[in-house]
Short mmCIF file of C-alpha atoms and ligand atoms in Angstrom, two decimals:
data_model
loop_
_atom_site.label_atom_id
_atom_site.label_comp_id
_atom_site.label_asym_id
_atom_site.label_seq_id
_atom_site.Cartn_x
_atom_site.Cartn_y
_atom_site.Cartn_z
CA MET Z 1 0.00 0.00 0.00
CA LEU Z 2 1.01 3.67 -0.29
CA ASP Z 3 2.19 5.61 2.74
CA GLY Z 4 1.24 9.21 3.50
CA CYS Z 5 4.00 10.46 1.15
CA GLY Z 6 2.92 8.28 -1.78
CA ARG Z 7 5.71 5.68 -1.38
CA THR Z 8 4.86 2.03 -1.97
CA ILE Z 9 5.53 0.06 1.20
CA ASP Z 10 6.12 -3.60 0.46
CA TYR Z 11 9.09 -4.57 2.64
CA LEU Z 12 9.00 -5.57 6.31
CA ARG Z 13 12.12 -5.93 8.45
CA LEU Z 14 11.07 -8.17 11.30
CA SER Z 15 13.38 -8.38 14.31
CA VAL Z 16 13.22 -11.71 16.13
CA THR Z 17 15.60 -10.88 19.01
CA ASP Z 18 17.75 -8.01 20.25
CA LEU Z 19 20.40 -10.43 21.55
CA CYS Z 20 23.60 -11.23 19.70
CA ASN Z 21 26.61 -13.44 20.22
CA TYR Z 22 28.85 -10.50 19.16
CA ARG Z 23 29.31 -7.07 20.74
CA CYS Z 24 30.25 -4.86 17.82
CA ARG Z 25 31.57 -1.56 19.12
CA TYR Z 26 29.26 0.61 16.98
CA CYS Z 27 26.19 -1.41 17.96
CA MET Z 28 26.27 -2.64 21.55
CA PRO Z 29 27.89 -1.92 24.90
CA ALA Z 30 30.72 -4.27 25.91
CA GLU Z 31 28.52 -6.02 28.46
CA GLY Z 32 25.85 -6.73 25.84
CA VAL Z 33 22.18 -6.07 26.45
CA CYS Z 34 20.01 -7.36 29.28
CA LYS Z 35 18.22 -10.53 28.42
CA ARG Z 36 14.52 -9.74 28.55
CA PRO Z 37 11.98 -12.11 30.00
CA HIS Z 38 10.81 -14.53 27.34
CA ALA Z 39 7.30 -13.09 27.52
CA ASP Z 40 8.53 -9.64 26.42
CA ILE Z 41 9.58 -10.95 23.04
CA LEU Z 42 7.18 -11.82 20.22
CA SER Z 43 6.45 -15.54 20.15
CA VAL Z 44 6.81 -17.64 17.01
CA GLU Z 45 3.02 -17.50 16.56
CA GLU Z 46 2.90 -13.70 17.00
CA LEU Z 47 5.72 -13.21 14.49
CA VAL Z 48 3.93 -15.30 11.91
CA GLU Z 49 0.62 -13.54 12.59
CA ILE Z 50 2.31 -10.14 12.11
CA GLY Z 51 3.86 -11.45 8.89
CA GLN Z 52 0.43 -12.55 7.64
CA ALA Z 53 -1.15 -9.20 8.49
CA ALA Z 54 1.72 -7.31 6.82
CA VAL Z 55 1.32 -9.37 3.65
CA ALA Z 56 -2.42 -8.58 3.72
CA CYS Z 57 -1.37 -4.89 3.78
CA GLY Z 58 0.80 -5.28 0.67
CA VAL Z 59 4.15 -6.50 2.01
CA LYS Z 60 5.89 -8.81 -0.47
CA LYS Z 61 9.28 -9.21 1.13
CA ILE Z 62 10.17 -9.97 4.75
CA ARG Z 63 13.70 -9.80 6.11
CA LEU Z 64 14.43 -11.37 9.48
CA THR Z 65 16.86 -9.34 11.56
CA GLY Z 66 18.06 -9.11 15.15
CA GLY Z 67 20.32 -8.54 17.06
CA GLU Z 68 21.47 -11.78 15.54
CA PRO Z 69 18.43 -13.73 14.29
CA LEU Z 70 20.23 -17.08 14.39
CA VAL Z 71 20.58 -16.99 18.18
CA ARG Z 72 16.77 -16.88 18.48
CA ARG Z 73 15.30 -20.15 19.69
CA GLY Z 74 12.72 -21.33 17.19
CA ILE Z 75 14.25 -19.45 14.24
CA LEU Z 76 13.57 -22.37 11.88
CA SER Z 77 9.90 -22.54 12.93
CA ILE Z 78 9.64 -18.78 12.36
CA CYS Z 79 11.10 -19.18 8.86
CA ARG Z 80 8.80 -22.08 8.00
CA GLY Z 81 5.74 -20.22 9.29
CA LEU Z 82 6.53 -17.07 7.32
CA ARG Z 83 7.48 -18.94 4.16
CA ALA Z 84 4.06 -20.59 4.14
CA ILE Z 85 2.23 -17.23 3.90
CA PRO Z 86 0.49 -17.02 0.51
CA GLY Z 87 1.56 -13.89 -1.35
CA LEU Z 88 4.95 -13.52 0.32
CA GLU Z 89 7.43 -13.33 -2.54
CA GLU Z 90 10.72 -13.28 -0.67
CA LEU Z 91 11.98 -14.33 2.75
CA CYS Z 92 15.45 -12.98 3.52
CA LEU Z 93 17.64 -12.93 6.59
CA THR Z 94 20.53 -10.74 7.73
CA THR Z 95 23.09 -12.49 9.93
CA ASN Z 96 26.61 -12.06 11.26
CA GLY Z 97 27.26 -15.47 9.70
CA SER Z 98 28.90 -17.11 12.70
CA LEU Z 99 26.23 -19.79 13.11
CA LEU Z 100 25.78 -20.53 9.42
CA PRO Z 101 28.13 -23.53 9.43
CA GLU Z 102 25.40 -25.39 11.37
CA LEU Z 103 22.33 -23.48 10.24
CA ALA Z 104 22.75 -22.71 6.53
CA LYS Z 105 21.24 -26.01 5.41
CA PRO Z 106 18.22 -26.00 7.76
CA LEU Z 107 17.55 -22.35 6.89
CA ARG Z 108 17.53 -23.23 3.21
CA GLU Z 109 15.20 -26.14 3.91
CA ALA Z 110 12.94 -23.85 5.97
CA GLY Z 111 12.44 -21.66 2.90
CA VAL Z 112 14.84 -18.72 3.33
CA ASP Z 113 15.48 -17.32 -0.16
CA ARG Z 114 18.41 -14.98 0.40
CA LEU Z 115 21.04 -14.12 2.99
CA ASN Z 116 22.94 -10.94 3.80
CA ILE Z 117 26.04 -11.54 5.88
CA SER Z 118 27.67 -8.74 7.87
CA LEU Z 119 31.45 -8.59 7.48
CA ASP Z 120 33.31 -5.42 8.43
CA THR Z 121 36.92 -6.56 8.11
CA LEU Z 122 38.95 -9.34 6.52
CA GLN Z 123 41.65 -9.17 9.20
CA PRO Z 124 41.26 -11.66 12.10
CA GLU Z 125 42.64 -9.36 14.81
CA ARG Z 126 40.52 -6.40 13.75
CA PHE Z 127 37.51 -8.65 13.55
CA ALA Z 128 38.05 -9.87 17.12
CA ASN Z 129 38.57 -6.29 18.27
CA MET Z 130 35.46 -4.88 16.58
CA THR Z 131 33.11 -7.72 17.55
CA ARG Z 132 34.75 -8.09 21.00
CA SER Z 133 34.04 -11.83 20.88
CA GLY Z 134 34.03 -13.04 17.29
CA THR Z 135 36.32 -15.22 15.19
CA LEU Z 136 36.65 -14.28 11.54
CA SER Z 137 37.09 -17.87 10.37
CA ASP Z 138 33.62 -18.75 11.73
CA VAL Z 139 32.06 -16.18 9.43
CA LEU Z 140 34.15 -17.19 6.42
CA ASP Z 141 33.16 -20.83 7.06
CA GLY Z 142 29.54 -19.64 7.32
CA ILE Z 143 29.74 -17.88 3.96
CA HIS Z 144 31.06 -21.03 2.30
CA ALA Z 145 28.45 -23.19 4.05
CA ALA Z 146 25.72 -20.89 2.75
CA GLU Z 147 27.03 -21.12 -0.80
CA ALA Z 148 27.32 -24.88 -0.58
CA VAL Z 149 23.61 -25.26 0.19
CA GLY Z 150 22.46 -22.98 -2.64
CA PHE Z 151 22.52 -19.40 -1.32
CA THR Z 152 24.27 -18.26 -4.46
CA ASP Z 153 23.50 -14.53 -4.58
CA LEU Z 154 25.05 -13.65 -1.24
CA LYS Z 155 25.37 -10.06 -0.12
CA LEU Z 156 28.17 -9.10 2.26
CA ASP Z 157 27.35 -5.98 4.28
CA THR Z 158 30.37 -3.92 5.30
CA VAL Z 159 29.95 -0.84 7.48
CA LEU Z 160 32.59 1.62 6.28
CA ILE Z 161 34.35 3.15 9.28
CA GLY Z 162 37.10 5.75 8.94
CA GLY Z 163 40.26 4.66 10.73
CA PHE Z 164 39.01 1.09 11.10
CA ASN Z 165 38.43 -0.57 7.73
CA ASP Z 166 38.72 2.13 5.07
CA ASP Z 167 42.15 0.73 4.21
CA GLU Z 168 40.54 -2.64 3.37
CA VAL Z 169 38.26 -1.53 0.56
CA GLY Z 170 40.67 -2.98 -2.01
CA GLY Z 171 40.53 -6.39 -0.30
CA PHE Z 172 36.75 -6.38 -0.35
CA LEU Z 173 36.69 -5.35 -4.01
CA GLN Z 174 39.04 -8.23 -4.74
CA LEU Z 175 36.43 -10.61 -3.29
CA THR Z 176 34.06 -9.52 -6.06
CA MET Z 177 36.68 -10.47 -8.67
CA GLU Z 178 36.75 -14.01 -7.30
CA HIS Z 179 33.17 -14.64 -6.12
CA PRO Z 180 29.68 -13.88 -7.46
CA TRP Z 181 28.85 -11.91 -4.32
CA GLU Z 182 27.68 -8.36 -3.84
CA VAL Z 183 29.88 -6.49 -1.38
CA ARG Z 184 27.88 -3.59 -0.01
CA PHE Z 185 29.56 -0.70 1.75
CA ILE Z 186 27.22 1.02 4.17
CA GLU Z 187 27.82 4.38 5.80
CA LEU Z 188 28.10 4.32 9.57
CA MET Z 189 25.10 6.04 11.14
CA PRO Z 190 25.36 8.13 14.34
CA MET Z 191 23.17 6.10 16.67
CA GLY Z 192 23.72 4.09 19.83
CA PRO Z 193 27.34 3.75 21.01
CA CYS Z 194 28.81 5.42 17.90
CA ALA Z 195 26.63 8.54 18.07
CA GLU Z 196 29.48 10.33 19.85
CA TRP Z 197 32.36 8.96 17.77
CA GLU Z 198 34.72 11.36 16.02
CA THR Z 199 33.48 12.75 12.73
CA SER Z 200 36.44 11.12 10.94
CA CYS Z 201 34.79 7.72 11.50
CA PHE Z 202 31.79 8.73 9.38
CA LEU Z 203 32.99 8.41 5.80
CA SER Z 204 30.90 8.93 2.71
CA VAL Z 205 30.89 5.83 0.53
CA ASP Z 206 31.65 8.20 -2.34
CA THR Z 207 35.27 8.12 -1.14
CA ILE Z 208 35.35 4.59 -2.63
CA LEU Z 209 34.28 5.89 -6.02
CA LYS Z 210 36.98 8.55 -5.90
CA ARG Z 211 39.64 5.99 -5.01
CA TYR Z 212 38.56 3.26 -7.45
CA SER Z 213 37.75 5.01 -10.70
CA THR Z 214 37.57 1.66 -12.55
CA LEU Z 215 34.23 0.87 -10.87
CA GLN Z 216 31.55 0.89 -13.56
CA VAL Z 217 27.95 1.79 -12.85
CA ILE Z 218 25.31 -0.93 -13.22
CA GLU Z 219 21.61 -0.78 -12.44
CA PRO Z 220 20.68 0.06 -8.83
CA ASN Z 221 18.94 -2.43 -6.58
CA GLY Z 222 16.72 -1.08 -3.83
CA VAL Z 223 18.65 1.43 -1.75
CA ALA Z 224 22.05 0.42 -3.17
CA ARG Z 225 23.81 2.22 -6.01
CA ARG Z 226 25.64 -0.58 -7.79
CA TYR Z 227 28.94 -0.97 -9.64
CA HIS Z 228 31.30 -3.63 -10.84
CA LEU Z 229 34.94 -3.94 -11.68
CA PRO Z 230 35.75 -5.02 -15.25
CA GLY Z 231 35.88 -8.83 -15.36
CA ALA Z 232 34.47 -9.27 -11.85
CA LYS Z 233 32.17 -12.17 -10.97
CA GLY Z 234 30.43 -10.11 -8.30
CA THR Z 235 29.20 -6.57 -7.79
CA VAL Z 236 29.67 -3.66 -5.42
CA GLY Z 237 26.85 -1.82 -3.69
CA LEU Z 238 27.11 1.59 -2.06
CA ILE Z 239 24.51 2.43 0.55
CA SER Z 240 24.64 6.03 1.66
CA PRO Z 241 21.94 6.91 4.19
CA LEU Z 242 23.92 10.00 5.21
CA SER Z 243 25.50 11.46 2.10
CA HIS Z 244 22.64 10.65 -0.34
CA ASP Z 245 19.59 10.05 1.75
CA PHE Z 246 17.25 7.64 -0.02
CA CYS Z 247 14.18 8.29 2.12
CA GLY Z 248 12.21 9.28 -0.99
CA GLN Z 249 12.50 5.70 -2.27
CA CYS Z 250 12.04 4.00 1.11
CA ARG Z 251 9.72 0.97 0.88
CA ARG Z 252 10.21 -0.44 4.36
CA ILE Z 253 8.65 -0.68 7.75
CA ARG Z 254 10.10 -2.41 10.80
CA VAL Z 255 8.74 -4.43 13.68
CA THR Z 256 10.93 -4.72 16.77
CA ALA Z 257 11.35 -7.97 18.71
CA ASP Z 258 9.05 -6.58 21.42
CA GLY Z 259 6.28 -5.96 18.91
CA LYS Z 260 6.46 -2.25 18.04
CA LEU Z 261 5.96 -1.10 14.50
CA LYS Z 262 8.46 1.57 13.44
CA GLY Z 263 7.85 3.48 10.24
CA CYS Z 264 11.41 4.76 10.21
CA LEU Z 265 14.68 3.50 11.65
CA HIS Z 266 15.55 6.92 13.05
CA SER Z 267 12.20 7.97 14.41
CA ARG Z 268 10.97 7.87 18.01
CA GLU Z 269 7.46 6.98 16.90
CA GLU Z 270 6.37 3.41 17.60
CA LEU Z 271 3.05 1.67 17.35
CA PRO Z 272 2.42 -1.34 19.61
CA LEU Z 273 1.11 -4.41 17.80
CA ARG Z 274 1.01 -6.98 20.61
CA GLY Z 275 -2.41 -8.20 21.60
CA LEU Z 276 -3.92 -7.26 18.25
CA HIS Z 277 -5.27 -9.90 15.92
CA GLY Z 278 -6.98 -10.24 12.56
CA LYS Z 279 -8.47 -7.03 11.22
CA ASP Z 280 -7.33 -4.97 14.24
CA LEU Z 281 -3.74 -6.00 13.58
CA GLU Z 282 -4.01 -5.18 9.88
CA ASP Z 283 -5.59 -1.80 10.67
CA ALA Z 284 -2.75 -0.97 13.07
CA ILE Z 285 -0.15 -1.85 10.41
CA ARG Z 286 -2.00 0.28 7.85
CA ARG Z 287 -2.04 3.16 10.34
CA GLY Z 288 1.71 2.75 10.90
CA ILE Z 289 2.33 2.81 7.16
CA LEU Z 290 0.22 5.95 6.70
CA GLN Z 291 2.12 7.68 9.53
CA LYS Z 292 5.57 6.69 8.24
CA PRO Z 293 7.91 9.69 8.59
CA GLN Z 294 9.03 11.35 5.38
CA ARG Z 295 12.75 11.27 6.15
CA HIS Z 296 15.43 11.12 8.80
CA HIS Z 297 17.06 14.24 10.27
CA LEU Z 298 20.63 13.01 10.61
CA ALA Z 299 21.98 16.14 8.93
CA GLU Z 300 20.76 18.10 11.95
CA GLY Z 301 22.05 15.68 14.65
CA PRO Z 302 22.19 12.07 15.85
CA SER Z 303 19.37 9.63 15.28
CA ASP Z 304 16.16 10.46 17.12
CA THR Z 305 15.43 6.86 18.10
CA PRO Z 306 16.22 5.95 21.70
CA ARG Z 307 16.90 2.37 20.57
CA THR Z 308 20.27 0.97 19.62
CA MET Z 309 20.81 -0.78 16.28
CA ASN Z 310 20.49 -4.27 17.77
CA GLN Z 311 17.02 -3.32 19.09
CA ILE Z 312 15.76 -2.29 15.67
CA GLY Z 313 17.40 -4.67 13.26
CA GLY Z 314 19.58 -2.31 11.25
S1 SF4 X 401 26.24 -5.23 14.54
FE1 SF4 X 401 25.17 -7.18 14.24
S2 SF4 X 401 26.72 -8.72 14.76
FE2 SF4 X 401 27.42 -6.81 15.64
S3 SF4 X 401 26.64 -6.78 17.76
FE3 SF4 X 401 25.16 -5.69 16.48
S4 SF4 X 401 23.66 -7.25 15.92
FE4 SF4 X 401 25.51 -8.33 16.61
S1 SF4 X 402 15.74 6.99 7.37
FE1 SF4 X 402 13.65 6.22 7.59
S2 SF4 X 402 12.53 6.95 5.81
FE2 SF4 X 402 14.73 7.20 5.38
S3 SF4 X 402 15.30 5.33 4.29
FE3 SF4 X 402 15.71 4.93 6.47
S4 SF4 X 402 13.84 4.01 7.29
FE4 SF4 X 402 13.34 4.91 5.29
#
């Protein structure tokens, strides 16, 4: 359906947990987040019911997010339940990849169509430092496990951070020469722990275009401007929420793991969905779509949402 600004809304990002087995410095505090009582988090049945109502309101694509969705108990039942919704065209999932060695095959069997895997550095020590608890080889094994079970059009999501990984762009581009993957560089957004970081950390992805003039433009896909290197098997995506805000083309809504509909990642406004069923649930989702904010206001200051990234699902 159309929102109040005339944008078609057909994409739901559905967070299934705000927990994660990593503690990335730009996302979470070192001690992690408090584990909420089980009852505070949407059940498998509630998640599927929200998915059904969203599809009835025109959603065609659902992406499962977290925190880290693969640490959620019942993730395979959630995937199976959502995949069975008539009219849902695509079920995707964004993961840090660390649990894919065990879960890639069951996720494929549960009906997940596509995976995005977060990967901010190709250097083991930096990876351990940024995630505070992760091992790079787990993620690389996860990527290969995903490919082996048929997730062929993988997207690797890399948050570009000045002074941390901007010297690794060449290594990531090299991956696209060797693999049919899309490496997507995403601008760091000033929210949660990184809201107060030095301005030098917040790089425009256009710096990549300036540095690698051999990148050739190809057709965009969703919010990503896309390029490829001559002879590459894969592609490069640039996602620039700060330097080129794409709010005018935004097609998405979000539901948090505690059941709040958010029209915009950076907005304070939330609409509670728990306890609603059938037509009441659909009406609430329609209301949330109609009230979706027109744009973020990051040019004027940090994100307005009081939630951290792991509580919204990126
Ligand atoms: S950025 Fe992703 S992988 Fe890192 S702590 Fe947050 S949810 Fe976990
Ligand atoms: S800032 Fe809000 S409106 Fe803009 S693209 Fe992101 S979610 Fe959509």
